[in-house]
Coordinates of N, CA and C in Angstrom, one line a residue:
Chain E
E1 N 4.0 -5.4 20.6 CA 3.5 -6.2 19.8 C 3.9 -6.4 18.5
A2 N 4.2 -7.7 17.8 CA 4.6 -7.7 16.6 C 3.8 -7.5 15.5
G3 N 4.6 -6.8 14.3 CA 3.9 -6.1 13.3 C 3.7 -7.4 12.4
V4 N 3.4 -7.2 11.2 CA 3.4 -8.1 10.0 C 4.4 -8.5 9.5
T5 N 4.3 -9.6 9.3 CA 5.8 -10.3 9.0 C 5.6 -11.1 7.8
Q6 N 6.4 -10.8 7.0 CA 6.5 -11.3 5.2 C 8.0 -12.1 5.3
F7 N 7.7 -13.5 4.7 CA 8.6 -14.1 4.2 C 8.8 -14.9 3.0
P8 N 9.7 -15.1 2.3 CA 10.8 -14.4 2.4 C 11.1 -12.8 2.4
S9 N 12.3 -12.4 2.6 CA 12.1 -10.8 2.1 C 12.5 -10.5 0.6
H10 N 13.4 -11.7 -0.1 CA 13.7 -11.4 -1.2 C 13.5 -13.1 -1.8
S11 N 13.3 -13.3 -2.8 CA 13.4 -14.3 -3.6 C 13.6 -14.0 -5.2
V12 N 14.6 -15.1 -5.5 CA 15.0 -15.1 -7.3 C 14.9 -16.5 -7.5
I13 N 14.0 -16.6 -8.7 CA 13.7 -18.0 -9.0 C 14.1 -17.7 -10.7
E14 N 13.9 -19.3 -11.2 CA 14.1 -19.1 -12.8 C 12.4 -19.2 -13.0
K15 N 12.1 -18.7 -14.3 CA 10.8 -19.0 -15.0 C 10.4 -20.4 -15.1
G16 N 9.1 -20.7 -14.8 CA 8.6 -22.0 -14.8 C 8.7 -22.6 -13.2
Q17 N 9.5 -22.1 -12.4 CA 9.7 -22.7 -11.0 C 8.1 -22.1 -10.1
T18 N 8.3 -22.7 -9.1 CA 7.2 -22.1 -8.2 C 7.8 -21.5 -6.9
V19 N 6.9 -20.7 -6.2 CA 7.7 -19.9 -5.0 C 6.1 -19.6 -4.2
T20 N 6.6 -19.7 -3.0 CA 5.4 -19.6 -1.9 C 6.0 -18.4 -1.0
L21 N 5.0 -17.2 -0.8 CA 5.3 -16.4 -0.1 C 4.4 -16.4 0.8
R22 N 5.0 -16.1 2.2 CA 3.9 -16.3 3.6 C 3.8 -14.9 4.1
C23 N 2.8 -14.6 4.8 CA 2.5 -13.5 5.5 C 1.8 -13.8 6.9
D24 N 2.4 -13.3 8.0 CA 1.9 -13.4 9.3 C 1.5 -11.9 9.8
P25 N -0.1 -12.1 9.8 CA -0.8 -10.8 10.0 C -0.6 -10.4 11.6
I26 N -0.6 -9.6 12.0 CA -0.9 -9.0 13.4 C -2.1 -9.8 14.3
S27 N -1.5 -10.2 15.1 CA -2.4 -11.3 16.1 C -3.7 -10.5 16.2
G28 N -4.9 -11.2 15.8 CA -6.3 -10.8 16.1 C -6.8 -9.9 14.9
H29 N -5.9 -9.8 13.8 CA -6.5 -9.1 12.8 C -7.2 -10.1 11.8
D30 N -8.9 -9.9 11.9 CA -9.1 -10.8 10.9 C -9.1 -10.6 9.4
N31 N -8.7 -9.3 9.1 CA -8.6 -8.9 7.6 C -7.1 -9.2 7.1
L32 N -6.8 -9.8 6.0 CA -5.5 -9.8 5.6 C -5.6 -9.5 3.9
Y33 N -4.8 -8.6 3.4 CA -4.8 -8.4 2.1 C -3.4 -8.7 1.4
W34 N -3.4 -9.1 0.3 CA -2.1 -9.0 -0.4 C -2.5 -8.0 -1.7
Y35 N -1.0 -7.1 -1.8 CA -0.8 -6.3 -2.9 C 0.4 -6.6 -3.8
R36 N 0.3 -5.9 -4.9 CA 1.6 -5.9 -5.5 C 2.1 -5.1 -6.1
R37 N 3.4 -4.5 -6.0 CA 3.9 -3.5 -7.0 C 5.3 -4.0 -7.8
V38 N 4.5 -3.7 -9.1 CA 5.5 -4.0 -10.2 C 6.4 -2.7 -10.1
M39 N 7.6 -2.7 -10.9 CA 8.7 -1.8 -10.6 C 8.1 -0.1 -11.1
G40 N 8.3 0.5 -9.8 CA 7.8 2.0 -10.4 C 6.6 2.0 -10.4
K41 N 5.5 1.3 -10.4 CA 4.1 1.5 -10.8 C 3.3 1.4 -9.2
E42 N 1.8 1.6 -9.4 CA 1.3 1.7 -8.5 C 0.9 0.3 -7.6
I43 N 0.7 0.5 -6.2 CA 0.8 -1.0 -5.6 C -0.8 -1.3 -5.9
K44 N -0.9 -2.6 -6.7 CA -2.0 -3.1 -6.8 C -2.8 -4.2 -5.9
F45 N -3.9 -4.2 -5.5 CA -4.6 -5.2 -4.8 C -4.8 -6.5 -5.6
L46 N -4.5 -7.2 -5.0 CA -4.7 -8.7 -5.2 C -5.8 -9.5 -4.7
L47 N -5.9 -9.5 -3.3 CA -7.0 -10.4 -2.9 C -7.2 -9.7 -1.5
H48 N -8.3 -10.0 -0.8 CA -8.6 -9.8 0.4 C -9.3 -10.9 1.4
F49 N -8.8 -11.2 2.7 CA -9.2 -12.6 3.4 C -9.9 -11.9 4.5
V50 N -11.4 -12.5 4.9 CA -11.5 -12.4 6.1 C -11.6 -13.5 7.3
K51 N -10.7 -13.5 7.9 CA -10.3 -14.9 8.5 C -9.7 -15.9 7.7
E52 N -10.8 -17.0 7.2 CA -10.2 -17.9 6.4 C -10.8 -18.0 4.8
S53 N -11.5 -17.2 4.9 CA -12.3 -16.8 3.7 C -12.1 -15.6 2.5
K54 N -12.0 -15.9 1.3 CA -11.7 -15.1 0.6 C -13.0 -14.2 0.3
Q55 N -12.6 -13.0 0.8 CA -13.9 -11.8 0.6 C -13.9 -11.2 -0.8
D56 N -12.8 -11.1 -1.4 CA -12.3 -10.4 -2.6 C -11.2 -11.0 -3.3
E57 N -11.4 -11.6 -4.5 CA -10.0 -11.9 -5.3 C -10.2 -11.5 -6.6
S58 N -10.5 -10.3 -7.0 CA -10.7 -9.8 -8.1 C -9.4 -9.3 -8.6
G59 N -8.5 -9.0 -7.8 CA -7.2 -8.4 -8.4 C -6.1 -9.7 -8.7
M60 N -6.4 -11.0 -8.5 CA -5.4 -12.0 -8.7 C -5.4 -12.2 -10.4
P61 N -4.1 -11.9 -10.7 CA -3.8 -11.8 -12.3 C -4.3 -13.1 -13.2
N62 N -4.2 -14.3 -12.5 CA -4.4 -15.5 -13.4 C -4.6 -16.6 -12.6
N63 N -4.8 -17.9 -12.8 CA -4.8 -18.9 -12.1 C -3.5 -19.6 -12.1
R64 N -2.3 -18.8 -12.0 CA -1.1 -19.3 -11.5 C -1.0 -18.7 -10.0
F65 N -2.0 -18.3 -9.6 CA -1.5 -17.6 -8.3 C -2.8 -18.2 -7.5
L66 N -2.1 -18.6 -6.3 CA -3.1 -19.4 -5.5 C -2.8 -18.9 -3.9
A67 N -4.0 -18.1 -3.4 CA -3.9 -17.6 -2.2 C -4.5 -18.4 -1.0
E68 N -4.0 -18.9 0.1 CA -4.5 -19.5 1.2 C -4.5 -18.9 2.5
R69 N -5.4 -18.8 3.1 CA -5.5 -18.5 4.7 C -6.1 -20.0 5.7
T70 N -5.3 -20.7 5.7 CA -5.7 -22.0 6.4 C -5.8 -21.3 7.8
G71 N -7.3 -21.6 8.5 CA -7.2 -21.4 10.3 C -7.5 -20.0 10.4
G72 N -7.4 -19.2 9.1 CA -7.4 -17.8 9.6 C -6.2 -17.1 10.3
T73 N -5.3 -17.8 10.2 CA -4.1 -17.1 10.7 C -2.9 -16.5 9.8
Y74 N -2.0 -17.3 9.5 CA -1.0 -16.8 8.3 C -1.4 -17.1 7.3
S75 N -1.0 -16.4 6.1 CA -1.7 -16.6 4.6 C -0.3 -17.2 3.8
T76 N -0.6 -17.8 2.9 CA 0.4 -18.0 1.8 C -0.2 -17.6 0.4
L77 N 0.9 -17.0 -0.5 CA 0.4 -16.8 -2.0 C 1.5 -17.6 -2.6
K78 N 1.3 -18.7 -3.5 CA 1.7 -19.7 -4.3 C 1.7 -19.2 -5.6
V79 N 2.7 -18.9 -6.4 CA 2.8 -18.8 -7.8 C 3.5 -19.7 -8.6
Q80 N 2.7 -20.3 -9.5 CA 3.2 -21.8 -9.9 C 2.3 -22.0 -11.5
P81 N 3.2 -22.2 -12.5 CA 4.6 -21.6 -12.5 C 4.8 -20.3 -12.7
A82 N 6.0 -19.6 -12.1 CA 6.4 -18.2 -12.3 C 6.6 -17.8 -13.4
E83 N 6.2 -16.6 -13.9 CA 6.5 -16.0 -15.3 C 7.5 -14.7 -15.2
L84 N 8.0 -14.2 -16.0 CA 8.9 -13.1 -15.9 C 8.2 -12.1 -15.6
E85 N 6.8 -11.7 -15.9 CA 6.1 -10.8 -15.6 C 5.5 -10.8 -14.2
D86 N 5.7 -11.5 -13.4 CA 5.4 -11.8 -12.1 C 6.6 -10.9 -10.9
S87 N 7.5 -10.7 -11.6 CA 8.5 -10.0 -10.7 C 7.6 -8.5 -10.1
G88 N 8.0 -8.5 -8.8 CA 7.9 -7.2 -8.4 C 7.9 -7.5 -6.9
V89 N 7.1 -6.7 -5.9 CA 7.4 -6.5 -4.6 C 5.7 -7.0 -4.2
Y90 N 5.8 -8.1 -3.2 CA 4.6 -8.6 -2.7 C 4.3 -7.7 -1.4
F91 N 3.3 -7.3 -1.3 CA 2.9 -6.6 0.2 C 2.1 -7.3 0.9
C92 N 1.8 -7.5 2.0 CA 0.9 -8.1 2.8 C 0.3 -7.3 3.8
A93 N -1.0 -7.0 4.3 CA -1.4 -6.0 4.9 C -2.6 -6.7 6.0
S94 N -2.7 -6.1 7.0 CA -3.7 -6.3 8.1 C -4.3 -5.7 8.6
S95 N -5.9 -5.5 8.9 CA -6.9 -4.8 9.8 C -7.8 -5.4 10.7
Q96 N -7.8 -5.0 11.7 CA -8.8 -5.6 12.2 C -10.3 -5.7 12.4
R97 N -10.5 -4.6 11.8 CA -12.1 -4.6 11.7 C -12.6 -4.7 10.0
G98 N -11.7 -4.4 9.3 CA -11.9 -4.1 7.9 C -13.0 -2.9 7.3
A99 N -13.1 -2.0 8.2 CA -13.6 -1.0 7.8 C -13.1 0.1 7.0
A100 N -13.7 0.8 6.0 CA -13.2 1.5 5.1 C -12.6 2.6 5.5
N101 N -12.7 3.0 7.0 CA -11.8 4.0 7.3 C -10.8 3.7 8.1
E102 N -10.4 2.4 8.2 CA -9.5 1.8 9.0 C -8.1 1.9 8.1
K103 N -6.9 1.9 9.0 CA -5.7 1.9 8.3 C -5.3 0.5 8.3
L104 N -4.4 0.4 7.3 CA -3.8 -1.0 7.0 C -2.5 -1.1 7.7
F105 N -2.0 -2.0 8.3 CA -1.1 -2.2 8.7 C 0.1 -3.3 7.5
F106 N 1.2 -3.1 7.2 CA 1.7 -3.5 6.2 C 3.4 -3.9 6.8
G107 N 3.3 -5.2 6.0 CA 4.8 -5.9 6.1 C 5.6 -5.3 5.2
S108 N 7.0 -5.8 5.1 CA 8.0 -5.1 4.6 C 8.1 -5.6 3.2
G109 N 7.4 -6.5 2.7 CA 7.4 -7.2 1.6 C 8.5 -8.1 1.2
T110 N 7.8 -8.8 -0.1 CA 8.9 -10.0 -0.5 C 9.3 -9.2 -1.9
Q111 N 10.5 -9.2 -2.4 CA 10.9 -8.8 -3.5 C 11.0 -10.4 -4.4
L112 N 10.4 -10.5 -5.4 CA 10.2 -11.4 -6.1 C 11.1 -11.0 -7.7
S113 N 11.8 -12.1 -7.8 CA 12.4 -11.8 -9.1 C 12.5 -12.9 -9.7
V114 N 11.7 -12.8 -11.0 CA 11.7 -14.1 -11.7 C 12.8 -13.7 -13.0
L115 N 13.6 -15.1 -13.4 CA 14.6 -14.6 -14.4 C 14.3 -15.8 -15.4
Chain O
A1 N -13.8 3.3 -12.8 CA -13.3 2.6 -11.5 C -12.5 3.8 -10.8
Q2 N -12.3 3.6 -9.6 CA -11.5 4.7 -8.6 C -10.2 4.6 -9.1
S3 N -9.6 6.1 -9.2 CA -8.0 6.1 -9.4 C -7.6 7.1 -8.4
V4 N -6.1 6.8 -8.8 CA -5.6 7.7 -8.0 C -4.4 8.4 -8.6
T5 N -4.0 9.6 -9.0 CA -2.8 10.1 -9.6 C -2.2 10.9 -8.8
Q6 N -0.8 10.6 -8.7 CA 0.5 11.3 -7.9 C 1.3 11.8 -9.2
L7 N 1.2 13.2 -9.1 CA 2.2 14.1 -10.1 C 3.8 14.2 -9.3
G8 N 4.5 13.5 -10.3 CA 5.9 13.5 -10.0 C 6.2 12.4 -9.5
S9 N 6.9 11.4 -10.1 CA 7.4 10.3 -9.4 C 8.7 10.5 -8.4
H10 N 9.3 11.6 -8.7 CA 10.4 12.1 -8.0 C 10.4 13.8 -7.5
V11 N 10.7 14.0 -6.5 CA 10.8 15.2 -6.0 C 11.7 15.7 -4.9
S12 N 12.9 16.6 -5.4 CA 13.8 17.0 -4.5 C 13.7 18.4 -3.9
V13 N 13.9 18.4 -2.4 CA 13.9 19.6 -1.8 C 15.1 19.9 -0.9
S14 N 15.5 21.0 -0.6 CA 16.3 21.1 0.2 C 16.1 21.3 1.7
E15 N 16.9 20.8 2.7 CA 16.4 20.7 4.0 C 16.0 22.1 4.5
G16 N 14.6 22.1 5.2 CA 14.1 23.4 5.7 C 13.1 23.8 4.5
A17 N 13.1 23.3 3.4 CA 12.4 23.9 2.6 C 10.6 23.0 2.6
L18 N 9.8 23.8 2.0 CA 8.6 23.3 1.9 C 8.2 21.8 1.0
V19 N 7.9 20.9 1.7 CA 7.4 19.6 0.8 C 5.9 19.8 0.4
L20 N 5.6 19.5 -0.8 CA 4.4 19.6 -1.5 C 4.4 18.1 -2.5
L21 N 3.9 17.3 -1.9 CA 3.3 16.2 -3.0 C 2.3 16.2 -3.3
R22 N 1.9 15.9 -4.7 CA 0.4 16.2 -5.3 C -0.3 15.0 -5.3
C23 N -1.7 15.0 -5.2 CA -2.4 13.8 -5.4 C -3.6 14.1 -5.8
N24 N -4.0 13.7 -6.7 CA -6.0 14.1 -7.2 C -6.6 12.2 -7.5
Y25 N -7.5 12.5 -6.9 CA -8.4 11.2 -7.0 C -9.5 11.6 -8.2
S26 N -9.9 10.5 -8.6 CA -11.4 10.5 -9.3 C -12.5 10.8 -9.0
S27 N -13.0 10.3 -8.1 CA -14.3 10.3 -7.7 C -14.6 11.7 -7.5
S28 N -16.1 12.1 -7.6 CA -16.9 13.2 -7.3 C -17.0 13.4 -5.8
V29 N -17.4 12.1 -5.3 CA -17.8 12.0 -4.0 C -16.5 11.9 -3.4
P30 N -16.0 12.5 -2.1 CA -14.7 12.2 -1.5 C -14.9 10.9 -0.7
P31 N -14.1 10.0 -0.9 CA -13.9 8.7 -0.2 C -13.3 8.7 0.8
Y32 N -12.9 7.9 1.3 CA -11.8 7.9 2.6 C -10.3 8.3 1.5
L33 N -9.6 8.9 2.5 CA -8.2 9.2 1.8 C -7.2 9.2 2.5
F34 N -5.8 8.4 1.9 CA -5.0 8.5 2.9 C -3.8 8.5 2.3
W35 N -2.6 9.0 3.0 CA -1.1 8.7 2.8 C -0.3 8.1 3.6
Y36 N 0.5 7.3 2.8 CA 1.3 6.4 3.5 C 2.5 6.5 3.0
V37 N 3.6 6.3 3.9 CA 5.0 6.6 3.8 C 5.8 5.2 4.1
Q38 N 6.7 5.1 2.9 CA 7.5 3.9 3.2 C 8.9 4.3 3.2
Y39 N 9.7 3.9 4.3 CA 11.1 4.1 4.5 C 11.9 3.1 4.3
P40 N 13.3 3.2 3.8 CA 13.7 1.8 3.0 C 14.0 0.5 4.0
N41 N 13.5 -0.5 3.4 CA 13.5 -1.7 3.9 C 12.4 -1.7 4.9
Q42 N 11.2 -0.9 4.8 CA 10.3 -1.1 5.8 C 8.7 -1.0 5.3
G43 N 8.0 -1.7 5.7 CA 6.3 -1.6 5.2 C 6.0 0.0 5.2
L44 N 4.7 0.2 4.6 CA 4.2 1.4 4.6 C 3.6 1.4 5.7
Q45 N 3.8 2.6 6.1 CA 3.1 3.2 7.4 C 1.9 4.3 7.2
L46 N 1.0 4.4 8.0 CA 0.2 5.6 7.6 C 0.7 6.9 8.4
L47 N 0.2 8.0 7.4 CA 0.9 9.3 7.6 C -0.3 10.0 8.3
L48 N -1.4 9.9 7.5 CA -2.7 10.4 8.0 C -3.8 10.1 7.2
K49 N -5.1 10.4 7.4 CA -6.3 9.9 6.6 C -7.2 11.0 6.8
Y50 N -8.0 11.0 5.9 CA -9.3 11.7 5.7 C -10.9 10.8 5.6
T51 N -11.6 11.1 6.8 CA -12.6 10.4 7.0 C -14.0 11.2 7.0
S52 N -14.1 12.2 6.3 CA -15.4 13.0 6.2 C -15.5 14.2 7.3
A53 N -14.3 14.2 8.0 CA -14.3 15.1 9.3 C -14.0 16.4 8.8
A54 N -12.7 17.0 9.1 CA -12.3 18.3 8.9 C -11.6 17.9 7.5
T55 N -11.7 19.1 6.5 CA -11.1 18.8 5.7 C -9.3 19.1 5.3
L56 N -8.9 19.6 6.6 CA -7.3 19.9 6.5 C -7.0 18.9 7.9
V57 N -6.3 17.8 7.6 CA -6.1 16.8 8.3 C -4.3 16.8 8.7
K58 N -4.2 16.6 10.0 CA -2.9 16.6 10.3 C -2.3 15.2 10.4
G59 N -1.2 14.9 10.4 CA -0.5 13.8 10.7 C 0.5 14.0 11.3
I60 N 1.2 12.8 11.2 CA 2.6 12.3 12.1 C 3.5 13.2 11.4
N61 N 4.8 13.3 12.1 CA 5.8 13.9 11.9 C 5.7 15.2 11.0
G62 N 4.6 16.1 11.6 CA 4.7 17.8 10.9 C 3.9 17.7 9.6
F63 N 3.4 16.6 9.0 CA 2.8 16.4 7.9 C 1.3 16.8 7.9
E64 N 0.8 17.3 6.9 CA -0.5 17.8 6.9 C -1.1 17.7 5.3
A65 N -2.4 17.2 5.2 CA -3.1 17.3 3.8 C -4.2 18.0 3.8
E66 N -4.7 18.8 2.8 CA -5.9 19.3 2.7 C -6.9 18.7 1.5
L67 N -8.0 18.5 1.7 CA -8.8 18.0 0.9 C -9.8 19.2 0.2
K68 N -9.4 19.2 -1.0 CA -9.9 20.3 -1.9 C -11.0 19.4 -3.1
K69 N -12.3 19.6 -2.5 CA -13.4 18.8 -3.4 C -13.5 19.4 -4.7
S70 N -13.3 20.7 -5.0 CA -13.6 21.3 -6.3 C -12.3 21.1 -7.2
E71 N -11.3 20.6 -6.7 CA -10.3 20.0 -7.6 C -9.8 18.9 -7.4
T72 N -10.6 17.8 -6.5 CA -10.6 16.5 -6.2 C -8.9 16.4 -5.9
S73 N -8.7 17.1 -5.3 CA -7.3 17.1 -4.6 C -7.0 16.6 -3.2
F74 N -5.7 16.1 -2.9 CA -5.7 15.7 -1.6 C -3.9 15.9 -1.5
H75 N -3.5 17.0 -1.5 CA -1.9 17.5 -1.4 C -1.4 17.2 0.1
L76 N -0.2 16.6 0.0 CA 0.5 16.7 1.2 C 1.6 17.6 1.4
T77 N 1.5 18.2 2.7 CA 2.6 19.2 2.7 C 3.4 19.2 4.0
K78 N 4.3 19.7 4.4 CA 5.2 19.9 5.5 C 6.2 21.1 5.4
P79 N 5.8 22.3 6.2 CA 6.4 23.2 6.1 C 8.0 23.3 5.9
S80 N 8.8 22.2 6.6 CA 10.0 22.5 6.8 C 10.6 21.0 6.8
A81 N 11.1 20.5 5.3 CA 11.7 19.4 5.5 C 12.6 19.0 6.1
H82 N 13.1 17.7 6.4 CA 14.2 17.2 7.4 C 14.6 16.2 6.7
M83 N 15.8 15.8 6.9 CA 16.4 14.7 6.2 C 15.7 13.5 6.2
S84 N 15.1 13.3 7.6 CA 14.3 11.8 7.8 C 13.4 11.8 7.0
D85 N 12.9 12.9 6.2 CA 11.7 12.7 5.6 C 11.7 11.9 4.4
A86 N 13.5 12.0 3.9 CA 13.5 11.1 2.6 C 12.9 9.7 2.6
A87 N 12.1 9.3 1.5 CA 11.3 8.1 1.7 C 10.2 8.4 0.7
E88 N 9.4 7.1 0.4 CA 8.5 7.3 -0.7 C 7.0 7.3 -0.3
Y89 N 6.4 8.1 -1.1 CA 5.1 8.1 -0.1 C 3.8 8.2 -1.1
F90 N 2.8 7.2 -0.8 CA 1.9 7.0 -1.4 C 0.6 7.8 -0.9
C91 N -0.4 8.1 -2.3 CA -1.6 8.6 -1.8 C -2.6 7.2 -2.0
A92 N -3.5 7.3 -1.5 CA -4.4 6.3 -1.7 C -5.9 6.5 -1.3
V93 N -6.8 5.8 -1.7 CA -8.2 6.0 -1.4 C -8.9 4.5 -1.2
R94 N -10.2 4.9 -0.5 CA -10.9 3.8 -0.2 C -12.3 4.2 -0.5
N95 N -13.2 3.5 -1.4 CA -14.7 3.8 -0.9 C -15.7 3.6 0.0
T96 N -16.4 4.1 0.5 CA -17.4 3.7 1.7 C -17.9 2.7 1.4
G97 N -17.8 1.7 2.1 CA -18.2 0.2 2.4 C -17.3 -0.9 1.5
G98 N -15.7 -0.3 1.0 CA -15.2 -1.0 0.2 C -14.1 -1.4 1.0
F99 N -13.6 -2.3 0.7 CA -12.4 -3.0 1.2 C -11.1 -2.9 0.5
K100 N -11.1 -2.6 -0.6 CA -10.3 -2.0 -1.7 C -9.5 -1.1 -1.3
T101 N -8.2 -0.9 -1.3 CA -7.5 0.2 -1.3 C -7.1 0.3 -2.6
I102 N -7.2 1.5 -3.0 CA -6.4 2.1 -4.4 C -5.3 3.0 -4.1
F103 N -4.0 2.6 -4.8 CA -3.1 3.3 -4.4 C -2.6 4.0 -5.7
G104 N -2.0 5.0 -5.7 CA -1.2 5.8 -6.8 C 0.1 4.9 -7.0
A105 N 0.8 5.7 -7.7 CA 2.2 5.0 -8.1 C 3.4 5.7 -7.3
G106 N 3.1 6.3 -6.3 CA 4.3 6.8 -5.5 C 5.0 8.0 -5.8
T107 N 5.7 8.6 -4.9 CA 6.3 9.7 -5.3 C 7.6 9.5 -4.0
R108 N 8.7 9.8 -5.0 CA 9.9 9.4 -4.0 C 10.3 10.9 -3.7
L109 N 10.6 11.1 -2.2 CA 11.0 12.5 -1.8 C 12.6 12.4 -1.7
F110 N 13.4 13.3 -2.0 CA 14.4 13.3 -1.6 C 14.8 14.9 -1.1
V111 N 15.8 14.6 0.1 CA 15.9 15.8 1.1 C 17.6 16.2 0.9
K112 N 18.0 17.5 0.1 CA 19.3 17.8 0.2 C 19.5 18.6 1.3
A113 N 20.8 18.4 1.8 CA 21.3 19.0 2.8 C 21.7 20.6 2.2

């Protein structure tokens, strides 16, 4: 069974450009999460989808970030325009039921560098 | 707001020595608690989780963690470190009924030969 897949693994862009990150969750997992880790700090929650609906987007930093999950399958996270402080590792995770005691399955992350 | 504190961003042990990675959470009511591990170039993987059953939780690869409510701690231990344990370890909490997982800043474990 394929795990959570993220693309690209690395992205280097200039300030002001646009970047789109993609996440393919495990098939059948209705719950999809985006997290971000800025250098050496804690992994912070960005948002949570249940199927194609945003359940909680309280962690999104500002309106330069847009997440979508059309059709309830893969998700994209677009940053437009990118700023220096957006650099970090963006993780996607998925789970089947979304229960509080359920483990998350993580992708290997996208390392975003904004220069 | 719920928070997780991991003491020590880096821990170094010799192969065969005890591993102790510290984690404290802020809530007085133990939520669900997790330890995840991240090996280089991989995603986070679940090591173990506490879900209101036994306070001593055994996980994969010989790791275990004990919930101590009086100390609001959930430290991760392994009796004998192996070179393959070198990785970054994250403590995390989730409240009952919540979907948001709160992570600590991580502890990188180095194992010396």
